[in-house]
Coordinates of C-alpha atoms and ligand atoms in Angstrom, one line a residue:
M298 CA -4.1 21.0 -7.5
S299 CA -0.8 20.4 -5.7
D300 CA 2.3 19.4 -7.7
F301 CA 2.9 15.9 -6.5
K302 CA 4.5 14.4 -9.6
A303 CA 8.1 15.1 -8.6
R304 CA 7.4 14.0 -4.9
T305 CA 8.1 10.7 -3.3
I306 CA 5.8 9.5 -0.4
Y307 CA 7.0 7.5 2.5
Q308 CA 4.6 5.2 4.3
I309 CA 4.7 4.7 7.9
Y310 CA 2.9 1.8 10.0
P311 CA 3.2 3.6 13.4
K312 CA 2.8 0.5 15.4
S313 CA 6.1 -0.9 14.0
F314 CA 8.1 2.3 13.4
H315 CA 9.6 3.5 16.5
D316 CA 8.5 3.4 20.2
S317 CA 9.2 6.5 22.2
N318 CA 8.0 5.3 25.6
G319 CA 9.2 1.8 25.9
D320 CA 5.8 -0.1 25.9
G321 CA 7.0 -2.2 22.8
I322 CA 4.5 -0.3 20.6
G323 CA 5.5 2.4 18.0
D324 CA 3.8 5.7 18.6
L325 CA 3.5 9.3 17.1
K326 CA 6.3 10.7 19.4
G327 CA 8.4 8.0 17.9
I328 CA 7.7 9.2 14.4
T329 CA 8.5 12.8 15.4
E330 CA 11.9 11.6 16.9
K331 CA 12.8 10.2 13.5
L332 CA 11.8 13.2 11.2
D333 CA 15.4 14.3 10.6
Y334 CA 16.0 10.8 9.3
L335 CA 13.0 11.1 7.0
Q336 CA 13.9 14.5 5.8
S337 CA 17.4 13.1 4.9
L338 CA 15.7 10.7 2.5
G339 CA 14.3 13.8 0.6
I340 CA 10.6 12.6 0.8
E341 CA 8.0 15.2 1.2
Y342 CA 4.8 13.4 2.3
L343 CA 4.4 11.0 5.1
W344 CA 1.4 8.6 4.7
I345 CA 0.6 7.3 8.2
T346 CA -1.8 4.2 8.6
P347 CA -4.6 4.6 11.1
F348 CA -3.8 5.7 14.6
F349 CA -7.4 6.7 15.6
T350 CA -9.3 5.2 18.5
S351 CA -9.6 1.4 17.7
P352 CA -9.9 -2.1 19.4
Q353 CA -7.1 -2.9 17.2
K354 CA -8.7 -6.0 15.8
D355 CA -7.2 -5.1 12.4
N356 CA -4.4 -2.8 13.8
G357 CA -6.4 0.4 13.5
Y358 CA -8.3 -0.3 10.2
D359 CA -11.3 -0.9 12.6
V360 CA -11.9 2.8 13.7
A361 CA -14.1 3.4 16.7
D362 CA -13.7 7.2 16.8
Y363 CA -12.5 9.1 13.6
R364 CA -11.8 12.3 15.6
N365 CA -9.6 10.9 18.4
I366 CA -6.0 9.4 18.7
D367 CA -5.8 6.0 20.2
T368 CA -3.8 6.3 23.5
L369 CA -1.7 3.4 22.3
F370 CA -0.2 6.0 19.8
G371 CA -0.3 9.1 22.1
T372 CA -2.3 12.2 22.4
M373 CA -3.8 15.0 20.0
K374 CA -0.9 17.2 21.2
D375 CA 1.6 14.6 20.1
F376 CA -0.1 14.6 16.7
E377 CA -0.2 18.5 16.5
E378 CA 3.5 18.5 17.3
L379 CA 4.2 16.0 14.6
V380 CA 2.5 18.0 12.0
E381 CA 4.4 21.2 13.2
E382 CA 7.8 19.5 13.3
A383 CA 7.2 17.8 10.0
K384 CA 6.2 21.2 8.4
L385 CA 9.4 22.7 9.6
R386 CA 11.2 20.1 7.5
G387 CA 9.0 20.6 4.4
I388 CA 7.2 17.4 5.0
G389 CA 3.4 17.0 4.8
I390 CA 1.3 14.6 6.8
M391 CA -1.2 12.3 4.9
L392 CA -3.8 10.4 6.9
D393 CA -5.4 7.1 6.3
M394 CA -9.2 7.3 6.2
V395 CA -11.2 4.0 6.5
F396 CA -14.5 5.1 5.2
N397 CA -15.8 1.6 3.9
H398 CA -16.4 0.4 7.3
T399 CA -16.2 1.2 11.1
S400 CA -15.4 -0.9 14.1
T401 CA -18.4 -2.4 15.6
E402 CA -17.1 -0.7 18.7
H403 CA -17.9 2.7 17.1
E404 CA -20.6 4.7 18.8
W405 CA -22.7 4.7 15.7
F406 CA -22.8 0.8 15.5
Q407 CA -23.4 0.5 19.3
K408 CA -26.4 2.8 18.9
A409 CA -27.5 0.7 15.9
L410 CA -27.3 -2.5 17.9
A411 CA -29.4 -0.6 20.7
G412 CA -32.1 -0.4 18.0
D413 CA -31.7 3.3 17.1
Q414 CA -33.0 3.2 13.6
Y415 CA -31.2 6.5 12.6
Y416 CA -27.9 4.7 13.2
K417 CA -29.2 1.2 12.0
D418 CA -29.3 3.0 8.7
F419 CA -25.7 3.9 8.9
Y420 CA -24.9 0.2 8.2
I421 CA -26.2 -2.6 5.9
F422 CA -28.7 -4.8 7.8
K423 CA -30.5 -7.4 5.9
D424 CA -33.1 -10.0 6.9
G425 CA -32.0 -13.7 7.2
K426 CA -32.6 -16.8 9.3
P427 CA -29.8 -18.1 11.5
G428 CA -27.5 -20.2 9.2
T429 CA -28.8 -18.7 6.0
P430 CA -27.0 -15.3 5.4
P431 CA -28.5 -12.9 2.8
T432 CA -25.9 -13.9 0.2
N433 CA -23.1 -16.2 -0.2
W434 CA -20.5 -13.4 -0.3
V435 CA -17.1 -14.2 1.3
S436 CA -15.2 -11.7 3.6
K437 CA -11.7 -10.8 2.3
F438 CA -10.4 -12.3 5.7
G439 CA -12.3 -15.6 5.1
G440 CA -15.7 -16.9 6.0
S441 CA -19.0 -15.4 5.4
A442 CA -19.3 -11.5 4.7
W443 CA -22.5 -11.5 7.0
E444 CA -22.8 -11.6 10.8
Y445 CA -26.2 -12.4 12.5
V446 CA -27.8 -10.3 15.1
S447 CA -30.5 -12.3 16.8
A448 CA -32.1 -9.3 18.3
F449 CA -33.1 -8.0 14.9
N450 CA -33.2 -11.6 13.2
Q451 CA -30.9 -9.8 10.7
Y452 CA -27.4 -9.8 9.3
Y453 CA -25.0 -6.9 8.9
L454 CA -22.4 -6.9 6.2
H455 CA -18.7 -7.0 6.9
L456 CA -16.5 -7.4 3.8
F457 CA -13.5 -7.6 6.2
D458 CA -13.5 -8.9 9.9
K459 CA -16.9 -9.2 11.5
T460 CA -15.7 -6.4 13.9
Q461 CA -15.6 -4.1 10.8
A462 CA -19.2 -3.3 9.8
D463 CA -19.6 -1.8 6.3
L464 CA -21.1 1.8 6.2
N465 CA -24.2 2.4 4.1
W466 CA -23.1 5.1 1.7
E467 CA -26.5 5.3 0.3
N468 CA -27.4 7.2 3.4
K469 CA -26.7 10.9 3.0
N470 CA -26.2 11.4 6.8
V471 CA -23.4 8.9 6.6
R472 CA -21.7 10.9 3.8
K473 CA -22.2 14.1 5.7
E474 CA -20.4 12.7 8.8
L475 CA -17.5 11.6 6.8
V476 CA -17.0 15.1 5.0
N477 CA -17.0 16.6 8.5
V478 CA -14.3 14.1 9.6
L479 CA -12.1 15.2 6.8
K480 CA -12.6 18.8 7.5
F481 CA -11.7 18.2 11.2
W482 CA -8.2 16.9 10.1
M483 CA -7.8 19.5 7.4
D484 CA -8.2 22.2 10.0
K485 CA -5.4 20.5 12.0
G486 CA -2.9 21.0 9.0
V487 CA -2.8 17.6 7.3
K488 CA -1.8 17.9 3.6
G489 CA -3.4 14.8 2.2
F490 CA -5.4 11.5 2.5
R491 CA -5.1 7.9 1.6
F492 CA -8.6 6.3 1.3
D493 CA -8.9 2.7 2.4
V494 CA -10.6 0.3 -0.1
V495 CA -12.7 3.3 -1.1
N496 CA -13.8 1.6 -4.4
L497 CA -15.9 -0.9 -2.4
I498 CA -18.2 1.8 -0.9
S499 CA -21.1 1.7 -3.5
K500 CA -23.1 -1.5 -2.9
P501 CA -25.7 -2.8 -5.4
E502 CA -29.4 -2.1 -5.0
K503 CA -30.2 -5.8 -5.1
Y504 CA -28.1 -8.2 -2.9
A505 CA -27.9 -11.6 -4.7
D506 CA -25.7 -14.7 -4.5
D507 CA -22.6 -14.8 -6.6
H508 CA -22.6 -18.0 -8.6
E509 CA -19.2 -17.2 -10.2
G510 CA -17.2 -15.8 -7.4
D511 CA -17.0 -14.4 -3.8
G512 CA -19.4 -11.4 -4.5
R513 CA -16.8 -8.8 -5.2
R514 CA -18.1 -8.2 -8.7
F515 CA -21.3 -6.8 -7.2
Y516 CA -19.7 -4.1 -5.1
T517 CA -16.2 -3.4 -6.6
D518 CA -16.1 0.1 -8.5
G519 CA -19.9 0.0 -7.7
P520 CA -22.7 2.1 -9.5
K521 CA -22.4 5.4 -7.5
V522 CA -18.7 5.3 -6.4
H523 CA -17.7 8.2 -8.7
D524 CA -20.6 10.3 -7.6
Y525 CA -19.9 9.6 -3.9
L526 CA -16.1 10.5 -4.4
K527 CA -16.8 13.6 -6.3
E528 CA -19.3 14.6 -3.5
L529 CA -16.9 13.8 -0.7
C530 CA -14.0 15.8 -2.5
H531 CA -16.3 18.7 -3.3
E532 CA -18.0 19.0 0.0
S533 CA -14.9 18.6 2.1
G534 CA -13.0 21.3 -0.2
L535 CA -10.0 19.0 -0.4
N536 CA -9.4 19.6 -4.1
D537 CA -9.3 23.4 -3.5
D538 CA -6.8 23.1 -0.8
G539 CA -4.3 21.3 -3.0
M540 CA -4.6 18.1 -0.8
V541 CA -2.7 15.1 -2.1
T542 CA -5.2 12.2 -2.2
V543 CA -4.7 8.4 -3.1
G544 CA -7.3 5.8 -3.3
E545 CA -6.7 2.1 -2.5
M546 CA -8.6 0.3 -5.2
S547 CA -8.9 -3.4 -4.7
S548 CA -9.6 -5.5 -7.9
T549 CA -10.3 -2.4 -10.0
T550 CA -9.9 -1.5 -13.6
I551 CA -7.9 0.9 -15.8
D552 CA -11.0 2.8 -16.9
N553 CA -12.2 3.3 -13.4
C554 CA -8.7 4.4 -12.3
I555 CA -8.7 7.0 -15.2
R556 CA -12.0 8.4 -13.9
Y557 CA -10.8 8.3 -10.3
S558 CA -7.5 10.2 -10.9
N559 CA -8.1 12.4 -14.1
P560 CA -7.9 15.9 -12.8
K561 CA -11.0 17.1 -14.8
E562 CA -13.1 14.5 -12.8
K563 CA -12.3 16.3 -9.6
E564 CA -11.9 13.0 -7.6
L565 CA -8.5 11.8 -6.5
S566 CA -4.9 12.6 -7.3
M567 CA -3.9 9.0 -7.9
C568 CA -4.7 5.3 -7.3
F569 CA -3.1 2.2 -5.9
N570 CA -4.1 -1.0 -7.9
F571 CA -2.7 -4.4 -6.9
H572 CA -2.8 -6.5 -10.2
H573 CA 1.0 -6.4 -10.3
L574 CA 1.1 -8.0 -6.8
K575 CA -1.0 -10.9 -7.8
V576 CA 1.3 -12.4 -10.5
D577 CA 2.5 -15.1 -8.0
Y578 CA -1.0 -16.0 -6.9
K579 CA -2.7 -19.1 -8.4
D580 CA -6.0 -18.0 -10.1
Q581 CA -6.0 -14.9 -8.0
Q582 CA -5.7 -17.2 -4.9
K583 CA -3.4 -15.5 -2.4
W584 CA -3.0 -18.6 -0.3
I585 CA -1.7 -20.8 -3.1
L586 CA 2.1 -20.4 -3.8
R587 CA 3.3 -19.9 -7.4
N588 CA 6.4 -18.5 -9.0
C589 CA 6.2 -15.0 -10.3
D590 CA 4.9 -14.7 -13.9
F591 CA 7.3 -12.2 -15.0
M592 CA 5.7 -11.7 -18.6
A593 CA 2.4 -11.2 -16.9
L594 CA 4.0 -8.6 -14.5
K595 CA 5.7 -6.8 -17.3
K596 CA 2.3 -6.6 -19.3
L597 CA 0.4 -5.4 -16.3
L598 CA 3.0 -2.6 -15.5
N599 CA 3.0 -1.7 -19.2
D600 CA -0.8 -1.6 -19.6
W601 CA -1.3 0.5 -16.6
Q602 CA 1.3 3.0 -17.7
L603 CA 0.0 3.3 -21.2
G604 CA -3.7 3.2 -20.0
L605 CA -3.5 6.0 -17.4
Q606 CA -1.2 8.0 -19.7
E607 CA -3.7 7.9 -22.5
G608 CA -6.5 8.6 -20.1
N609 CA -4.6 11.4 -18.2
G610 CA -4.9 9.5 -15.0
W611 CA -2.1 9.0 -12.5
N612 CA -0.6 5.8 -11.0
A613 CA 0.6 5.4 -7.3
L614 CA 3.8 3.3 -7.8
F615 CA 4.6 0.8 -5.2
W616 CA 5.8 -2.8 -4.3
C617 CA 5.6 -2.7 -0.6
N618 CA 2.9 -1.8 2.0
H619 CA 1.6 -3.1 5.3
D620 CA -0.4 -5.7 3.6
Q621 CA 2.3 -7.1 1.2
P622 CA 5.4 -9.2 1.8
R623 CA 8.8 -7.6 1.5
I624 CA 9.6 -7.2 -2.3
V625 CA 13.2 -8.2 -2.0
S626 CA 12.3 -11.5 -0.6
R627 CA 9.3 -11.8 -3.0
F628 CA 10.7 -11.0 -6.4
G629 CA 14.4 -10.4 -5.5
D630 CA 17.1 -12.5 -3.8
D631 CA 17.4 -11.6 -0.2
K632 CA 20.4 -14.0 0.3
Q633 CA 23.0 -14.0 -2.6
Y634 CA 22.0 -10.7 -4.4
H635 CA 20.3 -8.8 -1.6
K636 CA 21.6 -5.3 -2.5
E637 CA 21.7 -5.8 -6.2
S638 CA 18.1 -7.1 -6.5
A639 CA 16.6 -4.6 -4.0
K640 CA 18.1 -1.6 -6.0
M641 CA 16.9 -3.2 -9.3
L642 CA 13.4 -3.5 -8.1
A643 CA 13.5 0.1 -6.9
S644 CA 14.6 1.4 -10.3
M645 CA 11.9 -0.7 -12.0
I646 CA 9.1 1.5 -10.4
H647 CA 10.8 4.7 -9.4
F648 CA 11.5 5.8 -13.0
L649 CA 7.9 5.0 -14.2
R650 CA 5.2 7.7 -14.8
G651 CA 3.4 8.1 -11.5
T652 CA 4.2 8.9 -7.8
P653 CA 6.4 6.4 -6.0
Y654 CA 5.8 5.2 -2.5
I655 CA 8.6 3.9 -0.1
Y656 CA 7.2 1.6 2.7
Q657 CA 9.1 1.9 6.0
G658 CA 12.2 -0.3 5.8
E659 CA 12.1 -0.9 2.1
E660 CA 14.9 1.8 1.7
I661 CA 17.2 -0.5 3.7
G662 CA 16.1 -3.6 2.1
M663 CA 14.2 -5.2 5.1
T664 CA 13.2 -8.8 4.3
N665 CA 10.3 -11.2 5.2
A666 CA 10.2 -12.3 8.7
Y667 CA 10.5 -16.0 8.1
F668 CA 8.4 -16.8 11.3
E669 CA 8.1 -20.6 12.1
H670 CA 5.4 -20.8 14.6
I671 CA 1.8 -19.6 14.6
E672 CA 2.5 -17.9 18.0
Q673 CA 4.7 -15.5 16.3
Y674 CA 2.0 -14.1 14.0
R675 CA -0.3 -11.3 14.9
D676 CA -2.3 -10.4 11.8
V677 CA -6.0 -11.4 11.9
E678 CA -6.0 -12.4 8.2
S679 CA -3.0 -14.8 8.6
I680 CA -4.4 -16.2 11.7
N681 CA -7.8 -16.8 10.2
Y682 CA -6.2 -18.5 7.1
F683 CA -3.9 -20.7 9.3
K684 CA -7.3 -22.2 10.8
I685 CA -9.0 -22.2 7.4
L686 CA -6.0 -24.1 5.6
K687 CA -5.7 -26.6 8.5
K688 CA -9.6 -27.3 8.2
E689 CA -8.8 -27.8 4.4
G690 CA -6.4 -30.5 5.5
K691 CA -3.2 -28.8 4.5
K692 CA -0.1 -30.1 6.4
E693 CA 1.2 -27.7 9.0
E694 CA 4.7 -27.4 7.3
D695 CA 3.1 -26.4 4.0
I696 CA 0.9 -23.9 5.8
Y697 CA 3.9 -22.4 7.5
R698 CA 5.6 -22.1 4.0
I699 CA 2.7 -20.3 2.7
L700 CA 2.4 -17.9 5.7
Q701 CA 6.1 -17.1 5.4
E702 CA 5.5 -16.0 1.7
R703 CA 2.1 -14.4 2.0
S704 CA 1.5 -13.1 5.6
R705 CA 1.1 -9.4 6.1
D706 CA 3.1 -9.6 9.2
N707 CA 6.1 -10.0 7.0
S708 CA 6.0 -6.1 6.6
R709 CA 4.8 -5.4 10.1
T710 CA 8.0 -6.4 12.1
P711 CA 9.7 -3.6 13.9
M712 CA 11.7 -1.0 11.8
Q713 CA 15.4 -2.0 12.1
W714 CA 17.2 1.2 13.2
D715 CA 20.5 -0.4 14.6
D716 CA 21.9 -3.6 16.0
S717 CA 21.0 -2.9 19.6
P718 CA 18.4 -5.1 21.3
Y719 CA 15.1 -5.0 19.5
A720 CA 16.8 -3.2 16.6
G721 CA 16.6 0.3 18.2
F722 CA 12.8 0.1 17.8
S723 CA 12.0 -0.1 21.5
E724 CA 13.9 -0.5 24.8
N725 CA 11.4 -3.3 25.7
E726 CA 9.9 -6.4 23.8
P727 CA 7.9 -5.3 20.9
W728 CA 4.3 -6.3 20.2
I729 CA 5.6 -8.4 17.4
E730 CA 9.0 -10.0 16.9
V731 CA 12.1 -8.3 15.2
T732 CA 13.2 -10.1 12.0
G733 CA 16.4 -12.2 12.7
N734 CA 18.8 -10.3 10.4
Y735 CA 18.4 -6.9 12.2
K736 CA 22.1 -7.0 13.2
E737 CA 23.1 -6.8 9.5
I738 CA 20.2 -5.1 7.9
N739 CA 19.6 -1.7 9.8
V740 CA 19.6 2.1 9.1
K741 CA 22.8 2.6 11.3
N742 CA 24.8 0.1 8.9
S743 CA 23.2 1.4 5.7
A744 CA 24.1 5.0 6.7
V745 CA 27.9 4.2 6.8
E746 CA 27.9 1.4 4.0
P747 CA 29.3 2.8 0.6
D748 CA 26.8 2.3 -2.2
S749 CA 24.1 1.2 0.3
I750 CA 20.4 0.4 -0.7
L751 CA 19.6 3.5 1.4
D752 CA 22.0 5.7 -0.7
Y753 CA 20.3 4.3 -3.8
Y754 CA 16.8 5.4 -2.6
K755 CA 18.0 8.8 -1.8
K756 CA 19.4 9.1 -5.3
L757 CA 16.0 8.0 -6.8
V758 CA 14.1 10.5 -4.7
R759 CA 16.6 13.3 -5.9
L760 CA 16.6 12.4 -9.5
R761 CA 12.8 12.7 -9.7
K762 CA 12.9 16.1 -8.3
E763 CA 15.9 17.1 -10.7
Y764 CA 14.6 15.8 -14.1
K765 CA 11.2 16.6 -15.6
V766 CA 11.6 13.6 -17.8
I767 CA 11.0 11.5 -14.7
S768 CA 8.3 13.6 -13.0
D769 CA 6.3 14.6 -16.2
G770 CA 7.7 12.6 -19.1
S771 CA 5.8 10.2 -21.5
Y772 CA 6.2 6.5 -21.0
I773 CA 7.3 4.4 -24.1
P774 CA 7.8 0.6 -23.7
I775 CA 10.8 -1.1 -25.1
L776 CA 12.1 -4.7 -25.3
L777 CA 8.5 -5.9 -24.6
D778 CA 9.3 -9.5 -25.7
H779 CA 12.4 -10.0 -23.7
E780 CA 11.7 -12.8 -21.3
S781 CA 14.0 -11.5 -18.4
V782 CA 14.3 -7.7 -18.8
F783 CA 11.8 -5.0 -17.9
S784 CA 12.9 -1.9 -19.9
Y785 CA 11.3 1.5 -21.0
K786 CA 11.9 5.0 -22.2
R787 CA 10.7 8.2 -20.8
T788 CA 10.6 11.4 -22.9
Y789 CA 10.1 15.2 -22.1
D790 CA 11.1 18.0 -24.4
S791 CA 14.9 17.5 -25.0
Q792 CA 15.3 14.8 -22.3
T793 CA 15.2 11.0 -23.0
L794 CA 15.7 8.4 -20.2
I795 CA 16.3 4.7 -20.9
V796 CA 15.8 2.3 -18.0
I797 CA 16.9 -1.3 -18.2
N798 CA 16.3 -3.9 -15.5
N799 CA 17.4 -7.5 -15.5
F800 CA 14.6 -9.2 -13.3
Y801 CA 16.6 -12.4 -12.7
G802 CA 19.7 -13.6 -11.0
T803 CA 21.4 -14.8 -14.3
E804 CA 23.2 -12.9 -17.0
T805 CA 21.2 -11.8 -20.0
E806 CA 21.8 -9.9 -23.3
V807 CA 20.0 -6.9 -24.5
E808 CA 20.1 -5.2 -27.9
L809 CA 19.0 -1.6 -27.7
E810 CA 17.8 0.2 -30.8
G811 CA 18.7 3.7 -32.0
N812 CA 21.7 5.9 -31.5
M813 CA 23.1 5.7 -28.0
E814 CA 25.4 8.7 -28.6
G815 CA 24.8 11.5 -26.1
Y816 CA 23.5 9.4 -23.3
Q817 CA 25.2 9.1 -20.0
C818 CA 24.7 6.5 -17.2
I819 CA 23.0 8.3 -14.3
L820 CA 22.3 5.3 -12.1
S821 CA 23.5 1.7 -11.9
N822 CA 23.5 -1.0 -9.1
Y823 CA 26.9 -2.2 -10.2
E824 CA 29.5 0.2 -11.6
S825 CA 28.5 2.7 -14.3
R826 CA 28.4 1.6 -18.0
D827 CA 29.0 3.2 -21.2
P828 CA 25.7 3.7 -23.3
I829 CA 26.2 1.1 -26.1
N830 CA 23.5 -0.9 -27.9
R831 CA 24.4 -4.5 -27.0
L832 CA 24.9 -5.1 -23.4
I833 CA 25.3 -8.3 -21.3
L834 CA 23.6 -7.5 -18.1
K835 CA 24.8 -9.0 -14.9
P836 CA 22.5 -10.8 -12.3
Y837 CA 19.7 -8.2 -11.4
E838 CA 21.7 -5.5 -13.2
S839 CA 19.8 -2.1 -13.4
L840 CA 21.0 0.7 -15.7
T841 CA 19.5 4.1 -16.3
F842 CA 20.9 6.2 -19.1
L843 CA 19.8 10.0 -19.7
K844 CA 20.3 12.1 -22.9
N845 CA 19.8 15.9 -22.3
E846 CA 20.1 17.7 -25.6
Ligands
TEU222 O1 -6.6 -3.5 2.6 C1 -7.6 -3.9 1.7 C2 -7.1 -5.0 0.9 O2 -7.4 -5.2 -0.1 C3 -6.4 -6.0 1.7 O3 -6.9 -6.3 2.8 C4 -6.1 -7.3 0.9 O4 -7.3 -7.8 0.6 C5 -5.4 -8.2 1.7 O5 -4.4 -7.7 2.4 C6 -4.8 -9.1 1.0 O6 -4.5 -10.1 1.6 C7 -7.0 -2.3 3.4 C8 -5.9 -2.1 4.4 O7 -4.7 -1.7 3.6 C9 -5.7 -3.3 5.2 O8 -4.7 -3.3 6.1 C10 -7.1 -3.5 6.0 O9 -6.9 -4.7 6.7 C11 -8.2 -3.6 5.0 O10 -8.2 -2.6 4.0 C12 -9.6 -3.4 5.7 O11 -9.6 -2.0 6.3
CA223 CA1 4.9 3.2 22.5

């Protein structure tokens, strides 16, 4: 099993990272051209979201050929060069495997549509009359989760877009195919995998209406999901080869994530869960705005730290990815306290027990896009919900405010490298607009700015390598009742770390217990402080003290 505990992983959304051939679309060569920058961050793994052949209905999460590179992103030679050049800089490549569903353009689905029973069994087709789908399940992108095929007088299941048909994991032939896909890329020198919504692959024996919800309780962490993951990992040999693996677990539980990531289970290295990113949803509803419930956030972070620690599981730590709005705009203040709040939010999760992830642009404090017209949006989910919310009678200005906060496009605008046209992402107009503040917020400025957000992330990555208390230490919650501070301790042998974060833009007081002698301040987003028990914290202040006996 590889030692990923002291590592930090960087996530790249290739379509928006760097364009090497001027077509306005980021590509693999563009990533290779930025490897020196990535190496300077100190990260050791790159998780690259899907770049396989795809009609791009869901930006690559609709795969039409698992063994080929979409020409939009380059060639297999470009990929092999990227793996080689990354290796030379001590960086391992992690691929994003979308095994819950394929594109309906995939050869397997096309053969199924042509009536080939062998491939029809690769998918989930159920009888149903036009207008009466097999169940009332709802797609995660809105609308029914079933699409009718008149030729068969049947429906096929799609938990996401109708161009993303769910695979039938009950079928051994499907599972064999996917093992071979993993082996194909392992032979090309990749060092790990992220598995997309992999806790949705085990569907129930009986398909029934959900009278309480949208159907997810019938297929989330399903009956055979652990057997399937054990088989996939064993048959592909990825655990023996020290691959780093992470599962994206939608609406999952602590118990399941202990089983997914406890080494003795021989499944995955770690899990993403999303509960801490629903604390500003109303009743789990993404498209209803609500202020962040800080005490709920604190409780979730604490429960998942303690839960997985006790079960010897492992958390993937993150705020941002290609599906979430930018955290400094969401939980910070990207106007008055841009730097301070971005740094505080980084400290909140980077000192926790688990493996931290940095999403492209997070390290320079990139903000939400603040688009004002539907024409600026590209994301299938956002465009779907614009129509759904209009049909529900919502006023356009209200819908725009919701999209500005919630749209996945907020994290998909081009990476801001410098203040040249198109932010140095491309020489020509990009597939999606650059966020308006790119002249201020960009890598070039951050590299010369004293105490920049970029510097702060580099320190966090370095500290995790330097101190076992961060990479391997135990987690102990403190100040649990404090209404505006998230604070905890980490301990390992003779090392003790105290991390204090003021989550709000107003001063607040904290009273730390115990003797603070012997501690030193190793990181702060203002000036360094003496380790004393009673502290008045500045807006969004973050302090980390270490005692090394
Ligand atoms: O995301 C799964 C997922 O849970 C999200 O789609 C989530 O429901 C949504 O963003 C919340 O609004 C994964 C990928 O990360 C995402 O990009 C894909 O669209 C999706 O799976 C389907 O493959
Ligand atoms: Ca390009």
